[in-house]
Structure formats: structure tokens, C-alpha cells
Amino acid sequence: MEENQPKIGKFAWTFGLLLGAASIIFSFMLYTAKMHYEQNWSVRIIGIVLTIVAIVIATMQYKKANSGFLSLSEALKLGTGIGLVSGILALAFYWLLTNVIEPDFMDKAMEIAKVKAFEENPKITEEQWAQGVEIQKNFAWLAYPIGIIVNVILGLVIGLVTGLIMKKQKDAY
């Protein structure tokens, strides 16, 4: 008799959507509070904590649905899948925010960065700043694939740690 094993893809999709929705809600909260330009450590830590919680809960639910068993590869697939799905959703919202909701987002972000850059490095000239901005604009599209890659790697690492802690193999016999 063949066992009905739960589908990793279903769990990755479901929890990836939930994490993506939570990330969008958090980003929207930052936007409404006019804090969406700030990329300080507390904002990043909250994003990482949300990811950890989603992957741990997904792994626990998967293990429960799989009769209490979990392999390391299953945990890695879950973490990676959740990272991919949530990363795509979060970047879709970021694109919507920067191109539709607030089309001058990049210009405002550059102004904030300019003030900070001149405070931290008073020797920088306007020409150097303008040259740096021009280079940055040419490579702005890289934020999307890099964002997805970072999310997938974060999911992979969290999945690895979660899998190492929670793994339980079926008996060989």
C-alpha cells in the first residue's frame, strides 16, 4: 500500500503567499507612516523574523502532515520555495510602489541618500554624486533579480537550520 505523502509545493506555495502578503502589509504600513525610505536594521530584522516564522510554521505543518517525518531535503525545498514565492510577491509590490503608487520614489530616495552621503563624506563633489546616480540608474533593474536571489538564499539557509533541528527520518525497514 502506497502512502499519501503531502506535496512540498503546496506548502511552499501557501506559506510563500502568506509570507508575501505579510511582507506587503508591512511595506504598506511603512509607506503609510512615511517610513518606506528608511532601510535601517530594525526594518530588515522584522523582515527576517517574518521569514523565519513562516518557514518554521510551514515546516512544522509539513512534518505533522507527513506523519511526523521530515528529511533535510524536504526542509530545504520548503524554505527555498517559500523564499521564492514571497520574494516574487514582495518585488511585485515594490515595482507597483515605485512605478504606479509613487512614481517619484527613486528621486526622493536619491535625495535622502544624497544628504546622508554628503554628511558621511564631505569631500564628495556634486559631479561625483551625479556620476554615481547615473551609474545607479543604469543598473536599477538589477534590484529585481538580486532581490529574488537574496530571498531564495535566505529561505534556503532558514530551511537548512530548521531542517537540521526538526528532521526525523523514517526507519529503514
C-alpha positions as MATLAB code, in Angstrom:
seq = 'MEENQPKIGKFAWTFGLLLGAASIIFSFMLYTAKMHYEQNWSVRIIGIVLTIVAIVIATMQYKKANSGFLSLSEALKLGTGIGLVSGILALAFYWLLTNVIEPDFMDKAMEIAKVKAFEENPKITEEQWAQGVEIQKNFAWLAYPIGIIVNVILGLVIGLVTGLIMKKQKDAY';
ca = [
       0.000    0.000    0.000;
       1.385    3.389   -1.038;
       1.464    6.268    1.447;
      -0.103    9.618    0.656;
       2.820   11.989    1.147;
       1.991   15.715    1.365;
       3.137   17.911   -1.518;
       6.014   20.229   -0.669;
       4.946   22.581   -3.452;
       1.529   23.084   -1.880;
       3.067   24.044    1.461;
       5.701   26.269   -0.180;
       3.035   27.990   -2.280;
       0.620   28.505    0.625;
       3.178   29.768    3.117;
       5.024   31.749    0.431;
       1.764   33.557   -0.351;
       1.150   34.171    3.357;
       4.685   35.496    3.869;
       4.417   37.622    0.730;
       1.112   39.061    1.961;
       2.615   39.776    5.394;
       5.606   41.478    3.734;
       3.312   43.592    1.565;
       1.210   44.592    4.583;
       4.382   45.528    6.479;
       5.680   47.524    3.488;
       2.318   49.266    3.133;
       2.409   50.138    6.843;
       5.854   51.674    6.315;
       4.509   53.568    3.285;
       1.509   54.986    5.158;
       3.778   56.011    8.049;
       6.161   57.669    5.538;
       8.939   55.346    6.713;
       9.344   53.440    3.440;
      12.521   55.318    2.534;
      14.240   54.167    5.705;
      16.160   50.948    5.287;
      17.518   50.655    8.785;
      18.345   47.430   10.583;
      15.096   47.226   12.515;
      13.090   47.073    9.274;
      15.368   44.359    7.887;
      15.247   42.362   11.120;
      11.440   42.415   11.096;
      11.507   41.070    7.523;
      13.898   38.288    8.508;
      11.808   37.399   11.571;
       8.681   37.186    9.387;
      10.554   34.831    7.051;
      11.812   32.658    9.914;
       8.329   32.387   11.414;
       6.738   31.463    8.072;
       9.334   28.794    7.266;
       9.311   27.282   10.763;
       5.499   27.094   10.846;
       5.400   25.658    7.309;
       7.995   23.039    8.237;
       6.105   22.099   11.392;
       2.850   21.791    9.445;
       4.519   19.736    6.719;
       6.116   17.424    9.275;
       2.761   16.972   11.006;
       1.054   16.170    7.676;
       3.873   13.720    6.877;
       3.208   11.540    9.946;
       5.884   13.293   12.000;
       8.688   12.720    9.495;
      10.863   15.331    7.813;
      14.033   14.978    5.781;
      16.616   17.708    5.393;
      15.960   17.919    1.647;
      12.242   18.461    2.285;
      13.009   21.313    4.687;
      15.420   22.844    2.154;
      12.793   22.654   -0.595;
      10.186   24.225    1.675;
      12.438   27.109    2.693;
      13.599   27.765   -0.852;
      10.077   27.594   -2.271;
       8.680   29.922    0.368;
      11.541   32.360   -0.251;
      10.901   32.299   -3.999;
       7.131   32.800   -3.827;
       7.288   35.517   -1.166;
      10.181   37.232   -2.963;
       8.240   37.428   -6.218;
       5.203   38.855   -4.407;
       7.259   41.387   -2.450;
       9.087   42.538   -5.582;
       5.799   42.843   -7.469;
       4.580   45.171   -4.714;
       7.891   47.078   -4.792;
       7.505   47.548   -8.551;
       3.913   48.721   -8.051;
       5.004   51.124   -5.314;
       7.915   52.618   -7.258;
       6.217   52.806  -10.662;
       2.487   53.301  -10.013;
       1.708   54.330   -6.429;
       4.672   56.681   -6.036;
       6.422   57.158   -9.403;
       8.931   59.639   -7.945;
      10.021   57.146   -5.269;
      13.537   56.749   -6.698;
      14.104   60.504   -6.932;
      13.040   61.003   -3.305;
      15.165   58.055   -2.190;
      18.160   59.534   -4.035;
      17.658   62.902   -2.319;
      17.636   61.230    1.091;
      20.721   59.212    0.134;
      22.435   62.360   -1.142;
      22.048   64.170    2.176;
      23.387   61.138    4.009;
      26.288   60.671    1.563;
      27.404   64.297    1.862;
      27.209   64.105    5.667;
      29.293   60.926    5.773;
      31.767   62.039    3.102;
      32.092   65.837    2.899;
      34.823   65.570    0.226;
      32.401   64.239   -2.395;
      31.616   66.681   -5.205;
      28.313   67.270   -6.988;
      29.848   65.837  -10.174;
      30.882   62.648   -8.384;
      27.409   62.329   -6.912;
      25.733   62.886  -10.294;
      28.033   60.320  -11.902;
      27.213   57.776   -9.192;
      23.476   58.394   -9.589;
      23.721   57.911  -13.353;
      25.530   54.595  -12.917;
      22.979   53.522  -10.323;
      20.068   54.341  -12.655;
      21.618   52.184  -15.382;
      21.747   49.198  -13.048;
      18.497   49.765  -11.099;
      16.849   46.819  -12.879;
      19.286   44.500  -11.072;
      17.371   45.078   -7.833;
      14.672   42.662   -9.013;
      16.736   39.539   -9.760;
      19.043   40.257   -6.824;
      16.024   40.630   -4.531;
      14.664   37.264   -5.612;
      18.079   35.606   -5.263;
      18.547   37.039   -1.757;
      15.073   35.830   -0.742;
      15.738   32.344   -2.101;
      19.118   32.142   -0.336;
      17.574   33.385    2.923;
      14.831   30.758    2.584;
      17.441   28.103    1.859;
      19.502   28.984    4.943;
      16.460   29.154    7.225;
      15.195   25.887    5.717;
      18.593   24.296    6.380;
      18.673   25.337   10.027;
      15.027   24.381   10.541;
      15.588   21.050    8.808;
      18.648   20.249   10.901;
      16.688   20.941   14.070;
      13.430   19.232   13.099;
      14.476   16.352   10.844;
      13.191   12.903   11.645;
      13.815   10.083    9.179;
      11.572    7.098    8.638;
      13.032    3.796    9.770;
      14.941    1.974    7.041;
      12.993   -1.286    7.413;
];
